Coordinates of C-alpha atoms in Angstrom, one line a residue:
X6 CA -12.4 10.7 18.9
X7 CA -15.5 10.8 16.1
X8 CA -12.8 9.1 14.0
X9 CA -11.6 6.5 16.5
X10 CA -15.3 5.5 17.2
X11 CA -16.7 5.1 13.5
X12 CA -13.6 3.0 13.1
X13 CA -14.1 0.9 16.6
X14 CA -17.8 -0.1 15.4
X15 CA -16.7 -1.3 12.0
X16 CA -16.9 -4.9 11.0
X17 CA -13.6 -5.7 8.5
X18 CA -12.9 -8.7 6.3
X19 CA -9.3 -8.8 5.0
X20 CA -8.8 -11.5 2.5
X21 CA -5.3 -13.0 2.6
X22 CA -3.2 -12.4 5.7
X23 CA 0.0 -11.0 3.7
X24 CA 2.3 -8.4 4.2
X25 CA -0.2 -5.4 2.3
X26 CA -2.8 -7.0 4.4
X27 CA -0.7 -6.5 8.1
X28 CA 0.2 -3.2 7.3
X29 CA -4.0 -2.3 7.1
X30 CA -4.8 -4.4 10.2
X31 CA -1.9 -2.7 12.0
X32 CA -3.0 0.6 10.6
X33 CA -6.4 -0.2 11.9
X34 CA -6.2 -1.2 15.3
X35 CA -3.6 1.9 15.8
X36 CA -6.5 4.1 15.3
X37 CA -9.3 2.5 17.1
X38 CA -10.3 -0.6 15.4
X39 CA -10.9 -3.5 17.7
X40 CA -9.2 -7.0 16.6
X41 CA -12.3 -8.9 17.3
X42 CA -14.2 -7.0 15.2
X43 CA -11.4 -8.0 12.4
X44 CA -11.6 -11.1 10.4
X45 CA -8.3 -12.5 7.8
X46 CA -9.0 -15.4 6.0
X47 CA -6.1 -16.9 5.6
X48 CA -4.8 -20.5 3.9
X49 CA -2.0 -21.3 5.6
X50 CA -2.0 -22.1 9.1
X51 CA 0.9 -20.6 10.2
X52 CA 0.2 -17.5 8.6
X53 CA -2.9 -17.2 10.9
X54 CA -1.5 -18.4 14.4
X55 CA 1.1 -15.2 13.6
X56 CA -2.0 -12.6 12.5
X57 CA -3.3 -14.2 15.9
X58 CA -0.4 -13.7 17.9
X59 CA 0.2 -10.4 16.5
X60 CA -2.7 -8.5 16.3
X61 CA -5.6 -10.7 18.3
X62 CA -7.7 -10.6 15.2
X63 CA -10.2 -13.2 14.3
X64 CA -9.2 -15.7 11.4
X65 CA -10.7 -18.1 9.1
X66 CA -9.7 -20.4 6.0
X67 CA -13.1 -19.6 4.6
X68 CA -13.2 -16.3 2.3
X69 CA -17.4 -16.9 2.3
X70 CA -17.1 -17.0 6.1
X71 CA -15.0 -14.2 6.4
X72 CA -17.4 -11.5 4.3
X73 CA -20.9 -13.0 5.8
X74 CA -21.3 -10.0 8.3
X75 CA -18.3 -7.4 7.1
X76 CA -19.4 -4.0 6.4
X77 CA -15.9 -3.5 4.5
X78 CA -14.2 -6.8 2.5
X79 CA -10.5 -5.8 1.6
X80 CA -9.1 -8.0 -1.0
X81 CA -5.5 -8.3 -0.3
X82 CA -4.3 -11.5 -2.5
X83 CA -1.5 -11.7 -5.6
X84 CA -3.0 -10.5 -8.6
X85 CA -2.7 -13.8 -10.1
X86 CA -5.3 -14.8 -7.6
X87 CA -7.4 -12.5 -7.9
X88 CA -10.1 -13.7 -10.2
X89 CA -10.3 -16.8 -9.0
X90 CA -11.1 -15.6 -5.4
X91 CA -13.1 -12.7 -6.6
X92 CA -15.2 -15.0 -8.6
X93 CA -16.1 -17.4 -5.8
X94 CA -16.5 -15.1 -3.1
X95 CA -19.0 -13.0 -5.2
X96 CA -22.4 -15.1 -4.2
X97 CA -21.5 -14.2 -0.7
X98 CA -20.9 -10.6 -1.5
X99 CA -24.4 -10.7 -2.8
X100 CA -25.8 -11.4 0.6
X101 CA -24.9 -7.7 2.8
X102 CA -22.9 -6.0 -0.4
X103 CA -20.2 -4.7 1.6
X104 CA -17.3 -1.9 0.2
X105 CA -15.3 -3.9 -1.6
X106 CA -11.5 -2.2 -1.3
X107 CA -9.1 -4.2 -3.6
X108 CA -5.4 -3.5 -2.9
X109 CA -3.5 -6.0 -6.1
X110 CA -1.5 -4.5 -8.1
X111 CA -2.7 -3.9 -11.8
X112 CA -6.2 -5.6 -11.6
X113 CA -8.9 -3.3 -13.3
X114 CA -11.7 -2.2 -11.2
X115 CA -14.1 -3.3 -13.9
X116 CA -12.8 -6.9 -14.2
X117 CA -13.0 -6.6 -10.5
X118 CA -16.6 -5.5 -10.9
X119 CA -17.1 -8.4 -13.3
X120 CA -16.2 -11.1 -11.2
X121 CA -17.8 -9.7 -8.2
X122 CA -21.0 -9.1 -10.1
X123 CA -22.8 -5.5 -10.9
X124 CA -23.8 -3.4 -7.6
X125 CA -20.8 -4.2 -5.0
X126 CA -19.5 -0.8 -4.3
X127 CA -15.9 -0.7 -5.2
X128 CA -12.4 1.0 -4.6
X129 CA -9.2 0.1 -5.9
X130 CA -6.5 1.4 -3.6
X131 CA -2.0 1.1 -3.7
X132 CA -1.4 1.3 -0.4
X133 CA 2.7 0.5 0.2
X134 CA 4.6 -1.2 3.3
X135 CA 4.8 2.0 6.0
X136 CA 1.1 1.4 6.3
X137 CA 1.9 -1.0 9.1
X138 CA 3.3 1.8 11.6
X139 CA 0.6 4.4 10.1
X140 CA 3.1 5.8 7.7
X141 CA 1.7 4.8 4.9
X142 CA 0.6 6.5 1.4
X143 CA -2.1 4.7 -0.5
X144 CA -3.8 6.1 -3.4
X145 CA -7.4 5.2 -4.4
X146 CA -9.6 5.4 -6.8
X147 CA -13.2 4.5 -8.1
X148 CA -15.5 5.3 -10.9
X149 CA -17.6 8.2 -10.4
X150 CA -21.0 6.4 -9.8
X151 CA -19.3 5.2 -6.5
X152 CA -21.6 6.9 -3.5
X153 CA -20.1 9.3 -1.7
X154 CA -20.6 7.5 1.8
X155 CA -18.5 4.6 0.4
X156 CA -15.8 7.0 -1.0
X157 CA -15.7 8.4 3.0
X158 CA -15.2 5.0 4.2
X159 CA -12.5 3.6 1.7
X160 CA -10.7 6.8 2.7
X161 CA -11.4 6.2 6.5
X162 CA -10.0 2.5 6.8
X163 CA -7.1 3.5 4.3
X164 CA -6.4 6.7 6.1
X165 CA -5.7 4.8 9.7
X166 CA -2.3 3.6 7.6
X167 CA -1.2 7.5 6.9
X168 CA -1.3 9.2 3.5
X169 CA -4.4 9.0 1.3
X170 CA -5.1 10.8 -2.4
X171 CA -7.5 10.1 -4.5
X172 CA -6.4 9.9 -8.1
X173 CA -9.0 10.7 -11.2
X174 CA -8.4 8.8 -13.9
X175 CA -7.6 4.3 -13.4
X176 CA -4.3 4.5 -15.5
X177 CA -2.8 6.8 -12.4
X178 CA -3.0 3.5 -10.2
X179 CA 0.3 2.4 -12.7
X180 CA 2.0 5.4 -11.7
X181 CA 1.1 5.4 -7.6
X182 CA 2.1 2.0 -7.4
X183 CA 5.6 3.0 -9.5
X184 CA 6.0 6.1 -7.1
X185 CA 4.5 4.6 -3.7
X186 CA 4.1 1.4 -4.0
X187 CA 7.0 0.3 -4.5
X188 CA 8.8 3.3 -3.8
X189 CA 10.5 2.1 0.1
X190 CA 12.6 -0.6 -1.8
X191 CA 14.0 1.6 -3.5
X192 CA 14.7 3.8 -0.5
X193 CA 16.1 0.6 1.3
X194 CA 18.0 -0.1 -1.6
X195 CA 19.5 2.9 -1.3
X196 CA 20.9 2.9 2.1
X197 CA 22.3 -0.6 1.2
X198 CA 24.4 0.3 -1.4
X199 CA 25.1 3.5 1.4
X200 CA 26.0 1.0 3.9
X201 CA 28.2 -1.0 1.6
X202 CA 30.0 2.1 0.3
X203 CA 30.9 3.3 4.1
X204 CA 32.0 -0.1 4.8
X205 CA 34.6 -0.1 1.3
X206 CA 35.5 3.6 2.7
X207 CA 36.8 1.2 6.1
X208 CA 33.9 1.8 8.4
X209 CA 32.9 -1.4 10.2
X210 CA 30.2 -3.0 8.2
X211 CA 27.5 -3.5 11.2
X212 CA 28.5 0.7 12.1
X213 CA 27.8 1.2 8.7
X214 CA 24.7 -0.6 8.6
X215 CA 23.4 1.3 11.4
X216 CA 24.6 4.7 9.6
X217 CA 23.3 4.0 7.0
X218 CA 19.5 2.7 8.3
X219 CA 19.4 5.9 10.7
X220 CA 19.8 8.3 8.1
X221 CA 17.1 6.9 5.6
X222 CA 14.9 6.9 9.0
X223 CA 16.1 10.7 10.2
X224 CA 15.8 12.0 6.1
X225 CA 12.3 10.4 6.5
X226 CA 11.3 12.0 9.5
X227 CA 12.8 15.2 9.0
X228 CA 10.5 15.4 5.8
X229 CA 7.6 14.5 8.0
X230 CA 7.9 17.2 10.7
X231 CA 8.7 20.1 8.1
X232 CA 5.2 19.2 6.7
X233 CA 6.1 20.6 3.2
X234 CA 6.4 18.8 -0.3
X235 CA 9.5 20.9 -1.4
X236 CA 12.0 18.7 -1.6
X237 CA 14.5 20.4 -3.4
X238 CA 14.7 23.2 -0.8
X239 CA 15.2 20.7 1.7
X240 CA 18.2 19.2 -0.7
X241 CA 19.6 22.9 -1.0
X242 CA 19.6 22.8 2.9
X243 CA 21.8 20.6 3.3
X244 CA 24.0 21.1 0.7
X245 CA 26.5 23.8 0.6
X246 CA 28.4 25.2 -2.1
X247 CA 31.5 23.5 -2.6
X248 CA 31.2 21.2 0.0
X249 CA 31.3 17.7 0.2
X250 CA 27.5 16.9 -0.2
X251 CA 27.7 19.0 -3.4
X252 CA 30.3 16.5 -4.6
X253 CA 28.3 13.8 -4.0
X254 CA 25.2 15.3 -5.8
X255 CA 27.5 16.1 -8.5
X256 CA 28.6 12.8 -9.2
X257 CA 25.1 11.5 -9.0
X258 CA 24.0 13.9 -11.8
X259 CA 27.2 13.1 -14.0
X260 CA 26.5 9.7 -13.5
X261 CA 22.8 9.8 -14.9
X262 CA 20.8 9.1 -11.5
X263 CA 18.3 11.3 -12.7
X264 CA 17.3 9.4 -16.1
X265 CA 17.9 6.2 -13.8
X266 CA 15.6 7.4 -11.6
X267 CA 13.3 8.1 -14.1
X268 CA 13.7 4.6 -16.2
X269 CA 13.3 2.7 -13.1
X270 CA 9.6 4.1 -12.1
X271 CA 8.9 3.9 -16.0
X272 CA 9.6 -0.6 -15.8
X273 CA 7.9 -0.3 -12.4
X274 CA 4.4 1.3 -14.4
X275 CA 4.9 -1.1 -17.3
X276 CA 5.1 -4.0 -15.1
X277 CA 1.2 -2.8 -13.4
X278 CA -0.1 -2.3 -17.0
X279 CA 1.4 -6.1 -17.4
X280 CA -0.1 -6.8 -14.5
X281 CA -3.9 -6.0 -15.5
X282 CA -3.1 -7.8 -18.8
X283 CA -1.9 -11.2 -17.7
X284 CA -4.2 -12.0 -14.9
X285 CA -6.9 -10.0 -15.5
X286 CA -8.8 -12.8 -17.9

């Protein structure tokens, strides 16, 4: 309940209303954060009448308004945004310094510190889309002279979404966002092409669909309850010799998936490293 309670009495500014940013408020409120103590500012109208109708959380246009009293300011805009709202929300950052948790992809934590000005404690954190039912996994990091008491609370608010690790060295952002962040597409991907395979084998395409969805979600789950990382016993489970899962894996690894797999996460890094290049002045 200690958890619930620090949570409950925290004052939160999200800026940009956004998927990433839904999946924290969701996160939030699911373990004890109250929605009028959280603020989005948000441009578009309709985007805040639905965080509103959602969630019950406070919004606002104004990115200044939004930080004046937050304890916690998570920056949750495209990374082609980023410096221009990270410059002009810094004078108001000034004011109460708050933990500053940015979640865009590729944008360095010391450009970030640049635009934000010296002394705002920082955390840059890849959280990915499950954090919005608290199934989430969101690595952080932050340079070692962060306090300790702000490491605690970056890792409070993340972990209300599920998963948190910290990672040691910047550059392992690329690869958490490669592997986690965008890792559910890839998933969902997946059981698309599963779901348009059963329907060319003559299942009925809406039967296969739901197939196809329930076994990504049961695969998921089951890997959740066992509580264990080893994965390839859990593949060895379910796959006997000489039977018709084996033929499937077989063709798989005869068709490359594992240097696909492999080339796939590899763009995915790149494209973060681009990232930090091309928008991050």
């Amino acid at each position: 309940m200690q958890h619930m309670s620090a949570l409950e009495s925290l004052s939160i500014a999200l800026i940009g209303g956004g998927n990433m940013a839904r999946g924290i408020i969701g996160g939030l409120i699911g373990k004890g954060a109250r929605p009028a103590s959280i603020i989005v500012s948000e441009p578009l109208e309709a985007s805040r009448q639905a965080l509103v109708s959602a969630f019950g959380v406070r919004v606002t246009a104004d990115n200044a308004e939004a930080v004046r009293d937050a304890q916690v300011v998570v920056l949750a805009v495209k990374p082609q945004l980023m410096s221009g709202v990270a410059r002009a929300l810094a004078p108001a950052l000034r004011a109460n310094r708050p933990l500053v948790i940015s979640v865009a992809a590729g944008i360095r934590a010391d450009r970030l510190q640049h635009w934000l000005g010296a002394g705002i404690p920082l955390v840059r954190s890849m959280p990915n889309r499950p954090a919005l039912i608290g199934a989430g996994a969101s690595g952080l990091y932050a340079d070692a002279s962060l306090p300790e008491a702000s490491r605690r609370l970056a890792e409070q608010v993340l972990a209300s979404t599920g998963l948190t690790v910290w990672v040691k060295n910047e550059e392992q952002i690329d690869a958490v966002t490669a592997l986690s962040g965008s890792g559910p597409a890839y998933f969902f991907r997946l059981a698309e092409l599963m779901a348009e395979a059963g329907a060319a084998l003559g299942l009925d395409a809406d039967v296969a669909r739901q197939l196809a969805a329930q076994t990504l979600a049961g695969a998921g789950q089951l890997v959740a309850t066992e509580k264990t990382t080893d994965l390839a016993r859990m593949r060895a489970e379910v796959t006997s010799k000489g039977g018709t899962t084996e033929a499937a894996l077989n063709t798989f690894a005869a068709q490359g998936f594992d240097r696909l797999v492999a080339d796939a996460m590899a763009a995915a890094e790149r494209r973060s490293r681009e990232l930090a290049a091309q928008f991050g002045d």
